[in-house]
Every structure is written in structure tokens, then in C-alpha cells.
XYZ file of C-alpha atoms in Angstrom:
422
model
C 96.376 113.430 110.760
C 97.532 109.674 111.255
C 96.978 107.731 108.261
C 97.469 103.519 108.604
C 98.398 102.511 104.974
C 98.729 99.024 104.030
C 101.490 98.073 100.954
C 103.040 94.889 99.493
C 106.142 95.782 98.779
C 108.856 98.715 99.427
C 112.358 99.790 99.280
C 115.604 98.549 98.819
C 113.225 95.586 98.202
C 111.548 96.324 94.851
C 109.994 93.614 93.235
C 107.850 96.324 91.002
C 106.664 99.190 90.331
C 104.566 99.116 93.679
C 107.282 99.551 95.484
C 108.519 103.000 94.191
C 105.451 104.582 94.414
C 104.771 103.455 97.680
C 107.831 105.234 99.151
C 107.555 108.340 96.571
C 103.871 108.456 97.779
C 105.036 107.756 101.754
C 107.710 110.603 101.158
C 105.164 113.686 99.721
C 102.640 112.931 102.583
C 105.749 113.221 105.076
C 106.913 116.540 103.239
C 103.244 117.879 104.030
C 104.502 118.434 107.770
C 101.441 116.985 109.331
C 101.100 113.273 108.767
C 102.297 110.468 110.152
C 101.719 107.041 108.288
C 102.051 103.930 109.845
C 102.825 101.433 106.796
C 101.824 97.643 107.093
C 104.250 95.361 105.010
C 103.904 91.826 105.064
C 107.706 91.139 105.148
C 110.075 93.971 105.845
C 113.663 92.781 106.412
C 114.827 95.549 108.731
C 116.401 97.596 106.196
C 113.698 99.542 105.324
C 114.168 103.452 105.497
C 112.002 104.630 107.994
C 112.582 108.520 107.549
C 108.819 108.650 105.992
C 106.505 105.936 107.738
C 106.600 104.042 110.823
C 107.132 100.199 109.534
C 104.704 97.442 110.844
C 105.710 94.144 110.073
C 102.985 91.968 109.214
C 105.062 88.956 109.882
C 105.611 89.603 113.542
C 102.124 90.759 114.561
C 100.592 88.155 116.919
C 97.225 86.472 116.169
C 97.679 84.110 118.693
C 98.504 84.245 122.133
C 101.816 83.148 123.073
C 103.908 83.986 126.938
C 107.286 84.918 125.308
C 109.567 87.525 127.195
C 111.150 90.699 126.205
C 114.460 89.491 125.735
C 113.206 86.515 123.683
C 111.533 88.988 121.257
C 114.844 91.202 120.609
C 116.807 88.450 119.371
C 113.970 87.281 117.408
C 112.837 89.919 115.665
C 114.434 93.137 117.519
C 115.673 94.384 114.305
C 111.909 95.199 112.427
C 109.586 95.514 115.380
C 110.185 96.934 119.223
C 108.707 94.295 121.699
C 106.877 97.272 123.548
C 105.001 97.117 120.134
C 104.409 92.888 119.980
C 102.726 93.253 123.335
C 100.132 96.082 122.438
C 99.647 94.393 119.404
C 98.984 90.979 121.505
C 96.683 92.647 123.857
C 94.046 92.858 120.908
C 93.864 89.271 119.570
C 90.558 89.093 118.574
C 89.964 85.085 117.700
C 91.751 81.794 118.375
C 93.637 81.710 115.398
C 95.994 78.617 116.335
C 94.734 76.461 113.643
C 96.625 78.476 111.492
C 100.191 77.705 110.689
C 101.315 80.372 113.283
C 104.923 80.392 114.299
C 106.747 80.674 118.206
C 105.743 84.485 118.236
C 102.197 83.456 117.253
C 102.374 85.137 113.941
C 102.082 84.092 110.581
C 105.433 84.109 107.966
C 105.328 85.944 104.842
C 107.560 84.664 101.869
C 107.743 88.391 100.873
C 107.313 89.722 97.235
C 105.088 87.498 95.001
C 104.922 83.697 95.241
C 102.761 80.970 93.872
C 100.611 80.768 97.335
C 99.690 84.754 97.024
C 96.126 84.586 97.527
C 96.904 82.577 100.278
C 99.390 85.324 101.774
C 96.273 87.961 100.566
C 94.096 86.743 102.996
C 96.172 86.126 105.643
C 97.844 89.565 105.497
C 94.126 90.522 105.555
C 93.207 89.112 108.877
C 96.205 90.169 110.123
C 94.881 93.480 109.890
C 92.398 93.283 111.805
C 94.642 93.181 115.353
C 96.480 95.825 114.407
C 93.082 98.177 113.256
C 92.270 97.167 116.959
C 95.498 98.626 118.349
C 96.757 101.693 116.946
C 95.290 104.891 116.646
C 94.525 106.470 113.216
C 92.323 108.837 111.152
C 92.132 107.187 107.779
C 92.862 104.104 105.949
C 94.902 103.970 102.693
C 95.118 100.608 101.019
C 97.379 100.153 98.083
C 96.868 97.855 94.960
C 94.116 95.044 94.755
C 96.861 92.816 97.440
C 95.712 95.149 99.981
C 91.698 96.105 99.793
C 90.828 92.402 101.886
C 93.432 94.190 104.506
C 92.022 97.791 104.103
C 88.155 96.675 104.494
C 88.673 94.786 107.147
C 90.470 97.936 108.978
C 87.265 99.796 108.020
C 84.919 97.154 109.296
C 86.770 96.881 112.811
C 87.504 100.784 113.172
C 85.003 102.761 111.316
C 87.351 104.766 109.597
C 87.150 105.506 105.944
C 88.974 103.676 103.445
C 91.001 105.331 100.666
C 91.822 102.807 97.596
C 95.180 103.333 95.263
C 94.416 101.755 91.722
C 98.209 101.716 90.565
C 96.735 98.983 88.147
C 93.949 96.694 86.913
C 94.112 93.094 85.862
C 92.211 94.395 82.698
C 96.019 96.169 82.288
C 97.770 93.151 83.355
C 96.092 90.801 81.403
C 94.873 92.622 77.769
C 91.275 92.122 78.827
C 91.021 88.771 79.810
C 90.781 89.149 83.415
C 91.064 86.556 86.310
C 87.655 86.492 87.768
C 89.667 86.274 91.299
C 91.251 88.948 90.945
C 88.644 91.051 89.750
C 86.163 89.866 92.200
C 88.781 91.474 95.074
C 89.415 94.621 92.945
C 85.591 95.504 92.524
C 84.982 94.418 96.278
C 87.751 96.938 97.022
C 86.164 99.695 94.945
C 82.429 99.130 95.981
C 83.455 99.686 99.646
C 85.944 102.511 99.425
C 84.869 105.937 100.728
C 87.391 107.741 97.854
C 89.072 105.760 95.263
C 92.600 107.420 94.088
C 93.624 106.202 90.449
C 97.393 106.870 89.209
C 96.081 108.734 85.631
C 92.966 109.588 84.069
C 92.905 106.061 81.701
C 93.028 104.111 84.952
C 90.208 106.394 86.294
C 87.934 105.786 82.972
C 88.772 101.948 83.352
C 87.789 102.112 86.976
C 84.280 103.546 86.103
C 83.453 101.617 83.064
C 84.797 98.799 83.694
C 84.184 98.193 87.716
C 80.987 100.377 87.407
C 82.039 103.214 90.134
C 80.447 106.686 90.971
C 82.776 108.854 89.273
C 82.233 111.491 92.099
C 84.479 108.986 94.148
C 87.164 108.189 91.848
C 90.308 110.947 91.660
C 93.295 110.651 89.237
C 96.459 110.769 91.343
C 99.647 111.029 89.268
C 102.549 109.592 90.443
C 106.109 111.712 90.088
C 109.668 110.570 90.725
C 112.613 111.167 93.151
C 115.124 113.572 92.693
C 118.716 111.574 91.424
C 120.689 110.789 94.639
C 123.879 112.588 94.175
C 126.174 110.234 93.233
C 123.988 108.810 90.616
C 123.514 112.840 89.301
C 127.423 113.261 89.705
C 127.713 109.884 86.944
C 128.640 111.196 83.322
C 126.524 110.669 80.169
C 129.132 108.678 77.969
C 129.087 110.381 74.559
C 128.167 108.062 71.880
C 128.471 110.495 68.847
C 130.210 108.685 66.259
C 129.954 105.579 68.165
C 127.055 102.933 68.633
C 123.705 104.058 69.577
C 122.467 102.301 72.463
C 118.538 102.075 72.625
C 116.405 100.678 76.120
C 113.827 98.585 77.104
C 113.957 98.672 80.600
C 110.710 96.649 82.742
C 108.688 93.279 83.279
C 108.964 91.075 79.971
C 105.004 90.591 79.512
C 102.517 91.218 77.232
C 101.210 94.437 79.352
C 104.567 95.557 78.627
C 104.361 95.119 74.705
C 108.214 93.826 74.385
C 107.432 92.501 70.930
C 106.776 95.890 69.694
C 110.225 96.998 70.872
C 112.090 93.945 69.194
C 109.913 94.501 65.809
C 110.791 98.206 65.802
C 114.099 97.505 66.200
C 114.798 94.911 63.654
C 113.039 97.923 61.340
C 115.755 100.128 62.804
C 118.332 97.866 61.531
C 117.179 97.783 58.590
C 118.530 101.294 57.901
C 121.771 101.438 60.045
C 124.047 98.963 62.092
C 125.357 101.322 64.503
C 122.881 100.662 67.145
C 122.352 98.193 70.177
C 119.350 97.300 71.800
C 119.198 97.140 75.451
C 116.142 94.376 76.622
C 116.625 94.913 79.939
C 113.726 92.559 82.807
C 112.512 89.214 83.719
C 109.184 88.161 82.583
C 107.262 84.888 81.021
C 107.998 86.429 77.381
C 112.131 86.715 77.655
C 112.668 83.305 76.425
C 110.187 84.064 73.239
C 111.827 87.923 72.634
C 115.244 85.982 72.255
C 113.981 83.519 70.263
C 112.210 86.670 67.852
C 115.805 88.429 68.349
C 117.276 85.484 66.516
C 113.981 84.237 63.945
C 114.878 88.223 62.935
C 118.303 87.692 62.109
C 119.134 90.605 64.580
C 120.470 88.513 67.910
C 123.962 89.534 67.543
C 122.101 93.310 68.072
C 120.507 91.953 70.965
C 121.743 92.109 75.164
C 119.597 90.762 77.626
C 120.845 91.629 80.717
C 118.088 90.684 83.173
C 116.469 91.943 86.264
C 117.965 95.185 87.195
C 117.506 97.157 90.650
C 118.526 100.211 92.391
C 121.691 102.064 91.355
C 122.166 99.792 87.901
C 118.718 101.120 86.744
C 120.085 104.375 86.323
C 123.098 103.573 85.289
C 121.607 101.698 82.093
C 119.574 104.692 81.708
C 122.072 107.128 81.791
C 124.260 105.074 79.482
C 121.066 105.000 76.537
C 120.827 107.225 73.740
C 117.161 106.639 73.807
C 114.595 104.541 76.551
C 111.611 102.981 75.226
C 108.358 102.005 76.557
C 105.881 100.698 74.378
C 103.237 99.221 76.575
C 100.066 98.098 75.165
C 98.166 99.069 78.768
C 100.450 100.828 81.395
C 98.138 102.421 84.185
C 100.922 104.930 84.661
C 104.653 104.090 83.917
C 107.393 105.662 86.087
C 110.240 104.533 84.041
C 109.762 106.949 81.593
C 110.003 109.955 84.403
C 113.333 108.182 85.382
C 114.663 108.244 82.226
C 114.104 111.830 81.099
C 115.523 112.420 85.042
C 118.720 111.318 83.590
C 118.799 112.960 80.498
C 117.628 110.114 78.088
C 115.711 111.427 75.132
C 112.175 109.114 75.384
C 109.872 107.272 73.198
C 106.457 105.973 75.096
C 103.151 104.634 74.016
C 99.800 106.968 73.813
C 98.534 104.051 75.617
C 100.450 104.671 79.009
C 98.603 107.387 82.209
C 102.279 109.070 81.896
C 101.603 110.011 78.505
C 98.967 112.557 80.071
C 101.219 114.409 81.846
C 104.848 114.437 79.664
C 105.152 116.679 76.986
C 109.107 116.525 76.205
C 108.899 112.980 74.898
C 107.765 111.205 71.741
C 104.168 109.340 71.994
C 103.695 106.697 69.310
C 100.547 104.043 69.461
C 101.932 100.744 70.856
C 101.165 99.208 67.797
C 102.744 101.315 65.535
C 106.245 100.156 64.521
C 107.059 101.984 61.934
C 106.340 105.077 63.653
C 108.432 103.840 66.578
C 111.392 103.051 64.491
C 111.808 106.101 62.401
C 111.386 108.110 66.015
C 114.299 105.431 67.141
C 116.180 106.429 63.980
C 115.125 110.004 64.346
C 116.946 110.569 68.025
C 119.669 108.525 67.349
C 120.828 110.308 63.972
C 119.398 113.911 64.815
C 122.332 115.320 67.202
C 119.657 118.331 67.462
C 116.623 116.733 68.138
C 118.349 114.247 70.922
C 119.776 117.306 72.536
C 116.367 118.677 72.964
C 114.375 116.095 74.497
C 117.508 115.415 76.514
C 117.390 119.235 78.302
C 113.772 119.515 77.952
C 112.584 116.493 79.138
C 115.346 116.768 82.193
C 113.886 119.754 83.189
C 109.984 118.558 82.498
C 110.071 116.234 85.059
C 111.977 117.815 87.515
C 109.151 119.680 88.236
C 106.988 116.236 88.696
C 107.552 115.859 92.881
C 105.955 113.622 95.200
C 105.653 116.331 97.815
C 102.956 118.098 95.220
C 101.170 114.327 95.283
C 100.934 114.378 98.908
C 99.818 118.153 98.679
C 96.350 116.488 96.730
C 95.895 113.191 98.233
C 96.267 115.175 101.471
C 93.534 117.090 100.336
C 91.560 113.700 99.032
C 91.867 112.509 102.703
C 90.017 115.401 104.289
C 87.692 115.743 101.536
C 86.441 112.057 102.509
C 87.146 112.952 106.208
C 84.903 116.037 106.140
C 87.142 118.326 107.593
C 86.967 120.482 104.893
């Protein structure tokens, strides 16, 4: 089965959550032994592991005709797509497109991740798609996140093929209910013309129905999983903070999906009872500059690090160094962090209100508005030597059971329910 998949972002370049679940989900379809996925990314960098999906750089796809030779095309862009590739993909130009702010290869430039001209970038990626629906050969479409249904329904419109959706989120998660019209308009666009529609936990399903007005036959709850540790992050130590200062996490995007004023209100009710603990606020986000001015309006600053953005290798490591990991999001569609976290041994504190929460059972589930409850469980772990060794093991060995390969296993089976072939 050839599936052509369309994504925004992927690794080493993770500007989100997207991103890991992109290559977790690219990695279990690989592991089923008979699919290859050709993944569409507006702005790969050349880096990109290729073990699990055969990359197609948006950026260098031609949508308008221009007489450049082989040679030309290596030093140009030799390093994220083969010219043999730029010429088949040339061949199918299907308008006169040079109106458009094409470049010397005739294609359009990305800026890559998420900047202030996205819709922009949205639609552009989306015509984009239509040369290369025209050129490569495929059984199914799988479009991922609301950035990529324009791209995915125009591959269904020019090939025929059916067109499997991934709901990693909403914007009625993103934005507490008050939703962008915009945005919505392309989500429920999306939906309404999507043969199956894959959500990543049963609260995204329900919002996807109700909310978007969908035929629940259509809509599937996909839970996403988590990589096993590379080994040298597996072969780092736990430090042991017994009789030393506990050392409790926030770890993702500073917004109000995110519920980061939850954390810091917890935790200045934590501190209330003992000293010997640190909170960890680590993320970017329009909030940071208001949860350090809270920090300090609390009295409980000096308590406080902000360490910023974190990526690859130094995620782990500030998990792995944390007594506890928090995550007390007021709407998280699913929430990987919390998988990554018990992965390393980190005893774990999430909200009922987060898709992972269906699926974990080794962890502690408060309400996202419940502080109290959320600081006595902060307390709890931290001063309960038994209790922190439990969730610890437990939790470990929980969600080392949670693999991508068994979510390719069922969206491989979503794909030929919606093919017919079974």
C-alpha cells in the first residue's frame, strides 16, 4: 500500500507536538512491513531521517516551468530532493502559476514552522499539492492537522483517492472555546470531505462530532504512543534527590490550552507547606511574561526557573532530573509529554481533561482546575519515598507497552477499511 501523507512539521525540527507524532506515526506504519509513505513537508532542511518515509519537499516542487539543468539543481537543492524527481514533478504543472512569487526553480519558499503569513503558506502548500497528486503514484491520502486538509482535498479532487484526516487538535482546544472562524471554517471543510476521520483520543472524537457535526461512523480514536529512550538518554542516571530539593516540571507551550497558571497556583500552595522544592516552568508561549510576573505577585520567584524552549536530548534530560512532571491542561487533545515522562521514570500528575488520561493508569489525574488537589498530590510524591517509587516503576513499565508500531497496526487497518479491501 503507498500512502502520500502531507505534515507541517517533523524531526530534528520540532516546533510542536505535530512533529513527534508525525514521525512516531511515520515509524509504526513502516514497522507494518508493507507501506511506503511518501511525506510532503513544506520545508525540510535535509536532515530529516528518512528511515520511515520518503521526504518531498514542498519548497522545491515546481509550479512553474523553468529550463534549469541537472547540475544546476544539485547544487541548489541536491541535498533534500534528487533532480530525477524535480523533472517528473515539472512534467505535471498543471496552471501558469508565475504570478506567484515563485523562485529560479519555479517553486514557492516556505519560511518553515509557524510564521505570521501562515494562512498564506496554507494555501500555497495546498496548491502545491496538486502537481505532486498528479505525479506520484499512491493508494490513499493522509492529511495531518487542520495546516494540511486544503493540501489533502485537493490530492483527493485531482486523484480520486480517499482522504484520511488526523485531528491531533481543534482550535476549540487551542483557544478555550472561542474559536477563529478561519480556522474552523478549514477544519470543518477538512472533516466534511474526508472519507475516515482519525482523532488522537476519544474527547477529541466527541468534540469532532458535536462540535463539527460529523457521522460518528467515520470518526476513529487513534492514540498516539511514544518512542522507546535512545540509549544514551536510557544509559543517563536519575540523580537522587532524597534529602535534597524536590524538583517539580512543567514542561510545554506557555498558553492558556496549556493551563500554566494552575501549575504556578499549585505550587505557591506547595510552598506553603515545605521549602525544599523547585519548580521547573519549562516553554515559550504568550503567557511566560505573565507566569513570572504571578511567580513574583506570589512571593514565590526565588522558587521559580524558567528555562525556555527546550528540544531534543535536553527534554529528557529535564525530565529525568524531576521528582515529579506536571501537566495540567485545561483542553489537551492528547498530550505526549506525559508518556515521555513516565518513559523516564518521573512519577506524573495530569489533568482529567487531557485524551492521555484515557489510556494511563500509573499516574495521578486531578481536574485542571483543582489546585488544591494538585498540590497535596505535588506534596504527596515528593514526601512519600513509597508512593514516588511506585508510579516511578509502574508508570515506566505502563507505557512501555504504548508503541507506535501497534498505532500503525490500526490506522493500517483504518486505511483499508475506507479502501474496501477488507
Amino acid at each position: 500500500m503507498k500512502v502520500l501523507m502531507f505534515g507541517w512539521e517533523y524531526p530534528p525540527h520540532v516546533y510542536g507536538g505535530l512533529a513527534t507524532a508525525n514521525f512516531g506515526i511515520s515509524e509504526g506504519l513502516h514497522a507494518q512491513g508493507d507501506i511506503e509513505t511518501t511525506l510532503c513537508l513544506p520545508h525540510p532542511f535535509g536532515d530529516e531521517d528518512h528511515t520511515f518515509a520518503n521526504i518531498v519537499a514542498m519548497n522545491c516542487v515546481p509550479i512553474s516551468y523553468r529550463d534549469v539543468n541537472e547540475e544546476y539543481i544539485r547544487n541548489r537543492v541536491g541535498n533534500i530532493m534528487e533532480p530525477e524527481l524535480y523533472y517528473r514533478l515539472r512534467e505535471h504543472i498543471y496552471a501558469d502559476f508565475n504570478y506567484m512569487n515563485v523562485n529560479d526553480l519555479g517553486a514557492m519558499d516556505f519560511a518553515g514552522g509557524y510564521p505570521a503569513n501562515l494562512h498564506d503558506e496554507i494555501n500555497n502548500y495546498s496548491i502545491i499539492a496538486g502537481v505532486v497528486a498528479r505525479t506520484l503514484d499512491f493508494d490513499i491520502i493522509h492529511a495531518h492537522d487542520w495546516l494540511t486538509y486544503p493540501a489533502g482535498l485537493h490530492a483527493k479532487s485531482v486523484s480520486g483517492r480517499p482522504l484520511c484526516i488526523h485531528v491531533h487538535a481543534t482550535d476549540f482546544d487551542r483557544s478555550r472555546g472561542k474559536v477563529n472562524p478561519t480556522v474552523y471554517s478549514i477544519e470543518k471543510d477538512g472533516m466534511d470531505n474526508a472519507d475516515c476521520i482519525m482523532c488522537v483520543s476519544e474527547l477529541t472524537r466527541q468534540t469532532v462530532i458535536n462540535q463539527y457535526h460529523q457521522d460518528p461512523r467515520k470518526v476513529f480514536t487513534v492514540h498516539n504512543a511514544v518512542y522507546p529512550l535512545k540509549d544514551e538518554i536510557a544509559a543517563i542516571p536519575r540523580p537522587d534527590h532524597r534529602d535534597k530539593e524536590k524538583i517539580i516540571t512543567f514542561l510545554g507551550r506557555l498558553t492558556m490550552q496549556k493551563g500554566p497558571e494552575y501549575f504556578v497556583e499549585a505550587a505557591n500552595m506547595v510552598l506553603h507547606r515545605t521549602r525544599n522544592v523547585r519548580f521547573c516552568m519549562a516553554g515559550s508561549g504568550d503567557m511566560i511574561d505573565q507566569m513570572i510576573y504571578l511567580a513574583a505577585q506570589r512571593d514565590i520567584a526565588d522558587r521559580f526557573h524558567f528555562p525556555g524552549f527546550m528540544r531534543g536530548n535536553e527534554v529528557y534530560e529535564c525530565l529525568k532530573s524531576s521528582d515529579v512532571y506536571v501537566m495540567p491542561s485545561v483542553s489537551e487533545p492528547f498530550g505526549i509529554s506525559p508518556l515521555e515522562a513516565m518513559q523516564c521514570g518521573t512519577p506524573t500528575i495530569i489533568s482529567k481533561q487531557s485524551g492521555c488520561a484515557e489510556i494511563l493508569q500509573n499516574c495521578i489525574k486531578t481536574d485542571y482546575w483543582d489546585i488544591h488537589a494538585m498540590a497535596d498530590a505535588m506534596y504527596s510524591i515528593c514526601h512519600n519515598e513509597s508512593l514516588f517509587s511506585y508510579l516511578s516503576t509502574e508508570g515506566k513499565r505502563e507505557v512501555d507497552q504504548i508503541t507506535w508500531e501497534k498505532v500503525g497496526a490500526w490506522i493500517k487497518e483504518l486505511y483499508l477499511r475506507t479502501l474496501g479491501w477488507v
